[in-house]
Amino acid sequence: MVNFTIDQLRAIMDHKSNIRNMAVIAHVDHGKTTLTDSLLSKAGIISHGQAGDKRATDTRKDEQLRGITIKSTAVSMYHELSDLDLKGIQGNQPEGKGFLINLIDCPGHVDFSSEVTAALRLSDGAMVVVDCISGVSVQTETVLRQALSERVKPVLMMNKLDRSIMEKKQDPEDLYQHLRRIIENVNVAIATYGDELMGSCMVEPSNGDVAFGSGLHGWGFTLKQFARLYADKFKTEESRLATRLWGDNFYNSETRKWNTKGGDGYVRGFCKFVLEPLYRMLDATTNNKMDDVFQLTSRIDIKLTSEEKDLRGKDLMRAVMRKWLPAGDAMLQMIVLHLPSPVTAQKYRTQLLYEGPNDDEAAVAMKNCDPAGPLMLYISKMVPSQDSGRFFAFGRVFSGTVSTGQKVRIMGPDYKPGKEKDLSLKSIPRTVVMMGDKATPIDEVPCGNLVGLVGIDKYLVKSGTISTYEHAHNLKVMKFSVSPVVRVAVDVVNASDLPKLVEGLKRLSKSDPMVQVTSDMGQHIVAGAGELHLEICLKDLEQDHAKVPIKKSDPLVSYRETVTEKSSIVCLAKSANKLNRLYMTAEPLPEGLTEEIEEGIVTDTQDPKERARYLADKFGFDLAEARKIWCFGPNGTGPNMLVDCTKGAQYLNEIKDAVVAGMQWASQEGIFCEEGMRGVRFNLHDVTIHTDPAHRRGGQIIPTTRRSLLASVLTATPRLMEPVYLVNTQCPETVIGGIYSVLNRRRGNVFEESQVANTPLYMVKAYLPVNESFGFAEELRSVTGGQAFPQCVFDHWQLLPGSPLDEDSKAAAVVKDVRRRKGMPESIPGLENFLDKL
């Protein structure tokens, strides 16, 4: 039975030091949802018997069927901590012993990493789960990087310890070395991506911010718990003993002395006092040595019921271990003692999250987590509600208090202070607290808490900021670690169902933080991060959102157009009335600059002088030209730029806006197949503009600019770029040959092959063009007998072999294919269509 009421939850929401907002993150199949069950059973949300098997936060049917988490799920729980544990809390002291844990269980599969980003935005801490067998995997590093870039503090949970002991039968010293190596790898990742403002985030078992255990069997512990068990026996302080239970600290039972070098009769502290009792208990219970079991349980003061005494094998082991070392207690202690409360975390997170000045009213209220300040609330995702077609806007209150009926400013991602674009002034119909797939109504929610809002989904698409402060800036838009590069065209089977499909696509776009829905040339295109992501999105579209049968095309891939040399001639284009002329060239951007623009290091909002100095020093730009960058494109932020290289041209400022608009148009729809451009620098060399403003309006200049830009691309050795996946595959040595043969058939190339320390497994890293990746996972599994597990993440763009202008090349075939699909003439338009003669 749930051991807390909604009134208790509401009361604890006012005590900001007693709140912990946290996400559970890890590689796929490392045991996040199974571990979350132990915390839920401690709070009484599910029964103790179900913990580990129920996977309560997998609320969708397909999650239970596939055994993976697809959508992140939030649960609010009330827990009470013992007086002994309360003494270990550093920083802001809590009020009372009750704690509110807002936990978000995230997916691990790389295709759903946008759900992880959305969850981390709302969290202050993260529990990183690592499988003791496979160690730090690809996605573990990715989620750690995501967490640290959002300034979220990690703690570590080492899961599946029972498998290392019972299946792999590692002896204690080997197991210690294996665990130490995994913790070192985690700390390397933390050190690489960490932020000085958060202080040190390194994890260390003796501090209590690393827990060990088994989620499936519901047991777990931290070294602090073992130190507490032994503190009376050794008559020493708990914290001092905890440091001896890890690292090079050896104990001699005969002399009862410790040293740091080892030697005859000395055994490592961790092996002697932690692993040895564990090994004995697991051996006695699984092998039904009942005399040993009764002897051991009486020693550690565990009373078994008569039903439990009749259990045998794994059931007995689960019953005994859960009573001795409950996983819920270990994780709760680690979460409360080592993850920050909103009061602590918002001091260093505000500067990163808030786009406005750091000293305005909203920023100060966020830093202080002030419930009386102006409301600042970030909506990170939409959660589908029970009544079809409506969504809960799920987010976090950073300052102020949100209540039912409150009048607020709803600011979408494109809102700029002082402008009316993407802004709605509405009142909030209802506020709720999310409990898995259910929502409980609540009157108001103060800052530092997670909240669901009803009725806001009409005004926001995916995410946005809600405030009551008139001069509030937006909270930063989330940056995803994957891009939607795989696309599918969808259509209805029966033409009469088209309006339902259009409505369903709108709902699909809301329901997923990453998916992109576009209507192009009469086609409806859904773009996702990978095959699995698209499959789930289309299933949702058919069954939940549109509820009509749909047909889908084969997966399509986005391409990019670029240039590889400087234009061979200066390209002239005349306006339709022949009274204005533009002279332009195109050239590739210096190596590395394209990536920096995409990562947001070089942006259009920077101070032009600072940006010019940076470009001149790092990329060899001419300083005068670097100061005259007119715009980036497409969409004002893309990886192409327009530079004004003119000297003393007249009326230039009058046509600047029209030229910029023409550049956005040309860079969004390139010459070959109307795909976006990437890595092109356009130079405006000279202009001849008519003196009469009536003859130099946008209608004359914009198409002229586009023609001039496309002509300059055609004269600069244009090429096509395709997206490339980084494929990480873990497999035994025997099947590596199969991986190479599959990759070679698909234009892939292996660039690294290394053995995973202390295991017979190898890690193979390769690049694979996205175009060739469809069905790759299935083929690889069939060739290797299911022993190789590939993971594909979008990594970079590379040039497609051959020039699109050469009829026999691979690139030309791709261009023809795309043009045919888009309903365009198959041949690429010639230079004479764009270049004018003097």
Short mmCIF file of C-alpha atoms in Angstrom, two decimals, residues 568-766:
data_model
loop_
_atom_site.label_atom_id
_atom_site.label_comp_id
_atom_site.label_asym_id
_atom_site.label_seq_id
_atom_site.Cartn_x
_atom_site.Cartn_y
_atom_site.Cartn_z
CA SER A 568 36.50 29.32 -60.79
CA ILE A 569 34.85 32.61 -61.84
CA VAL A 570 33.04 35.48 -60.13
CA CYS A 571 29.35 34.80 -60.80
CA LEU A 572 27.13 37.62 -61.95
CA ALA A 573 23.33 37.61 -61.64
CA LYS A 574 21.06 40.41 -62.87
CA SER A 575 17.66 41.15 -61.37
CA ALA A 576 14.53 40.55 -63.45
CA ASN A 577 14.32 44.25 -64.38
CA LYS A 578 18.05 44.20 -65.40
CA LEU A 579 18.74 47.23 -63.14
CA ASN A 580 20.63 45.48 -60.29
CA ARG A 581 23.69 43.21 -60.42
CA LEU A 582 25.29 40.99 -57.81
CA TYR A 583 28.80 39.46 -58.08
CA MET A 584 29.49 36.42 -55.86
CA THR A 585 31.80 33.45 -55.28
CA ALA A 586 31.62 30.36 -53.05
CA GLU A 587 34.39 28.50 -51.21
CA PRO A 588 34.53 25.79 -48.53
CA LEU A 589 34.68 26.89 -44.87
CA PRO A 590 38.03 26.12 -43.14
CA GLU A 591 38.27 22.66 -41.58
CA GLY A 592 36.71 22.53 -38.10
CA LEU A 593 34.67 25.75 -38.42
CA THR A 594 31.54 23.94 -39.68
CA GLU A 595 31.54 21.73 -36.57
CA GLU A 596 32.06 24.74 -34.28
CA ILE A 597 29.05 26.52 -35.82
CA GLU A 598 26.93 23.38 -35.33
CA GLU A 599 28.06 22.99 -31.73
CA GLY A 600 27.23 26.63 -30.99
CA ILE A 601 30.82 27.79 -30.33
CA VAL A 602 30.59 30.31 -33.21
CA THR A 603 27.09 31.85 -33.40
CA ASP A 604 25.23 34.76 -34.96
CA THR A 605 24.47 36.25 -31.52
CA GLN A 606 28.15 36.69 -30.52
CA ASP A 607 29.80 40.08 -30.35
CA PRO A 608 31.00 40.64 -33.99
CA LYS A 609 34.43 41.98 -32.91
CA GLU A 610 35.15 39.05 -30.57
CA ARG A 611 33.96 36.58 -33.20
CA ALA A 612 36.12 38.26 -35.89
CA ARG A 613 39.23 38.07 -33.70
CA TYR A 614 38.52 34.36 -32.95
CA LEU A 615 38.00 33.51 -36.65
CA ALA A 616 41.13 35.45 -37.67
CA ASP A 617 43.34 33.78 -35.03
CA LYS A 618 42.05 30.22 -35.33
CA PHE A 619 40.89 29.89 -38.95
CA GLY A 620 42.99 32.51 -40.78
CA PHE A 621 40.11 34.80 -41.80
CA ASP A 622 40.90 38.31 -43.00
CA LEU A 623 40.01 40.47 -39.95
CA ALA A 624 38.11 43.12 -41.96
CA GLU A 625 36.03 40.45 -43.75
CA ALA A 626 35.39 38.50 -40.54
CA ARG A 627 33.77 41.62 -39.07
CA LYS A 628 31.39 41.79 -42.01
CA ILE A 629 29.70 38.40 -41.72
CA TRP A 630 26.13 39.19 -42.70
CA CYS A 631 24.45 35.98 -41.63
CA PHE A 632 24.62 32.23 -41.07
CA GLY A 633 22.20 29.95 -42.91
CA PRO A 634 19.85 28.13 -43.19
CA ASN A 635 17.49 29.34 -40.42
CA GLY A 636 19.96 32.01 -39.33
CA THR A 637 22.10 29.49 -37.41
CA GLY A 638 23.21 26.88 -39.99
CA PRO A 639 26.78 25.92 -40.98
CA ASN A 640 27.09 28.30 -43.99
CA MET A 641 27.92 31.99 -43.98
CA LEU A 642 27.58 35.05 -46.18
CA VAL A 643 30.52 37.48 -46.03
CA ASP A 644 30.48 41.02 -47.37
CA CYS A 645 33.78 41.53 -49.27
CA THR A 646 32.70 44.69 -51.12
CA LYS A 647 34.73 47.92 -51.09
CA GLY A 648 32.76 51.18 -51.20
CA ALA A 649 29.58 49.78 -52.77
CA GLN A 650 26.59 52.13 -52.77
CA TYR A 651 23.10 51.38 -51.40
CA LEU A 652 24.43 48.14 -49.89
CA ASN A 653 22.57 48.51 -46.58
CA GLU A 654 19.27 49.03 -48.38
CA ILE A 655 19.44 45.55 -49.95
CA LYS A 656 21.13 43.72 -47.04
CA ASP A 657 17.90 42.16 -45.68
CA ALA A 658 16.87 40.96 -49.15
CA VAL A 659 20.30 39.39 -49.82
CA VAL A 660 20.21 37.66 -46.41
CA ALA A 661 16.72 36.27 -47.20
CA GLY A 662 18.01 35.00 -50.57
CA MET A 663 20.94 33.32 -48.83
CA GLN A 664 18.63 31.56 -46.32
CA TRP A 665 16.53 30.28 -49.25
CA ALA A 666 19.52 29.06 -51.29
CA SER A 667 21.25 27.39 -48.33
CA GLN A 668 18.04 25.59 -47.33
CA GLU A 669 17.32 24.24 -50.83
CA GLY A 670 20.54 23.49 -52.70
CA ILE A 671 21.11 23.05 -56.42
CA PHE A 672 21.19 19.24 -56.75
CA CYS A 673 18.16 17.95 -54.93
CA GLU A 674 16.91 20.80 -52.73
CA GLU A 675 18.70 19.46 -49.65
CA GLY A 676 20.38 21.86 -47.21
CA MET A 677 23.92 23.16 -47.77
CA ARG A 678 26.78 22.63 -45.33
CA GLY A 679 30.23 24.15 -44.92
CA VAL A 680 29.98 26.82 -47.67
CA ARG A 681 31.24 30.38 -47.39
CA PHE A 682 29.60 32.80 -49.85
CA ASN A 683 31.44 36.03 -50.69
CA LEU A 684 29.64 39.10 -52.01
CA HIS A 685 32.32 40.89 -54.09
CA ASP A 686 30.48 43.75 -55.74
CA VAL A 687 26.99 45.14 -56.36
CA THR A 688 25.48 47.58 -58.82
CA ILE A 689 22.21 48.86 -57.38
CA HIS A 690 19.66 51.17 -58.98
CA THR A 691 19.23 54.52 -57.23
CA ASP A 692 15.43 54.36 -57.20
CA PRO A 693 14.11 52.29 -54.23
CA ALA A 694 11.15 51.10 -56.31
CA HIS A 695 13.55 49.14 -58.56
CA ARG A 696 15.49 47.40 -55.79
CA ARG A 697 12.74 45.83 -53.70
CA GLY A 698 12.91 42.29 -52.22
CA GLY A 699 11.04 40.84 -55.20
CA GLN A 700 13.94 41.88 -57.45
CA ILE A 701 16.87 41.15 -55.10
CA ILE A 702 15.90 37.86 -53.36
CA PRO A 703 15.61 35.63 -56.50
CA THR A 704 18.71 37.32 -57.95
CA THR A 705 20.71 36.50 -54.81
CA ARG A 706 19.57 32.90 -54.98
CA ARG A 707 20.60 32.53 -58.63
CA SER A 708 23.97 34.12 -57.98
CA LEU A 709 24.62 31.83 -54.99
CA LEU A 710 23.61 28.66 -56.87
CA ALA A 711 25.81 29.68 -59.83
CA SER A 712 28.77 30.19 -57.49
CA VAL A 713 28.18 26.71 -55.98
CA LEU A 714 28.13 25.11 -59.47
CA THR A 715 31.47 26.73 -60.33
CA ALA A 716 33.15 25.63 -57.05
CA THR A 717 33.36 21.84 -57.66
CA PRO A 718 30.14 20.94 -55.81
CA ARG A 719 29.77 17.60 -54.00
CA LEU A 720 27.15 15.74 -52.00
CA MET A 721 27.62 14.79 -48.31
CA GLU A 722 26.00 11.84 -46.56
CA PRO A 723 25.51 11.24 -42.81
CA VAL A 724 27.68 8.57 -41.17
CA TYR A 725 26.99 6.46 -38.09
CA LEU A 726 29.63 5.54 -35.54
CA VAL A 727 28.99 1.83 -34.90
CA ASN A 728 30.16 0.33 -31.61
CA THR A 729 29.98 -3.44 -31.42
CA GLN A 730 30.85 -5.65 -28.45
CA CYS A 731 31.48 -9.28 -29.36
CA PRO A 732 33.62 -12.35 -28.66
CA GLU A 733 36.82 -12.75 -30.71
CA THR A 734 35.38 -15.65 -32.74
CA VAL A 735 32.82 -13.50 -34.61
CA ILE A 736 35.00 -10.46 -35.47
CA GLY A 737 35.46 -11.81 -39.02
CA GLY A 738 31.69 -11.77 -39.53
CA ILE A 739 31.53 -8.10 -38.48
CA TYR A 740 34.22 -7.15 -41.01
CA SER A 741 32.45 -8.96 -43.85
CA VAL A 742 29.07 -7.29 -43.11
CA LEU A 743 30.69 -3.84 -42.86
CA ASN A 744 32.68 -4.27 -46.09
CA ARG A 745 29.50 -5.10 -48.00
CA ARG A 746 27.96 -1.86 -46.74
CA ARG A 747 30.84 0.62 -47.41
CA GLY A 748 31.74 0.61 -43.70
CA ASN A 749 35.30 0.83 -42.38
CA VAL A 750 36.65 -0.33 -39.02
CA PHE A 751 39.03 2.15 -37.39
CA GLU A 752 39.55 0.65 -33.94
CA GLU A 753 39.52 -2.79 -32.39
CA SER A 754 40.37 -3.31 -28.74
CA GLN A 755 39.90 -5.94 -26.06
CA VAL A 756 37.71 -5.02 -23.09
CA ALA A 757 39.97 -5.41 -20.03
CA ASN A 758 39.54 -8.63 -18.01
CA THR A 759 36.91 -10.07 -20.39
CA PRO A 760 37.02 -12.23 -23.54
CA LEU A 761 35.04 -9.52 -25.36
CA TYR A 762 36.32 -7.18 -28.07
CA MET A 763 35.10 -3.67 -28.86
CA VAL A 764 34.98 -2.93 -32.59
CA LYS A 765 34.42 0.67 -33.71
CA ALA A 766 33.55 1.48 -37.30
#
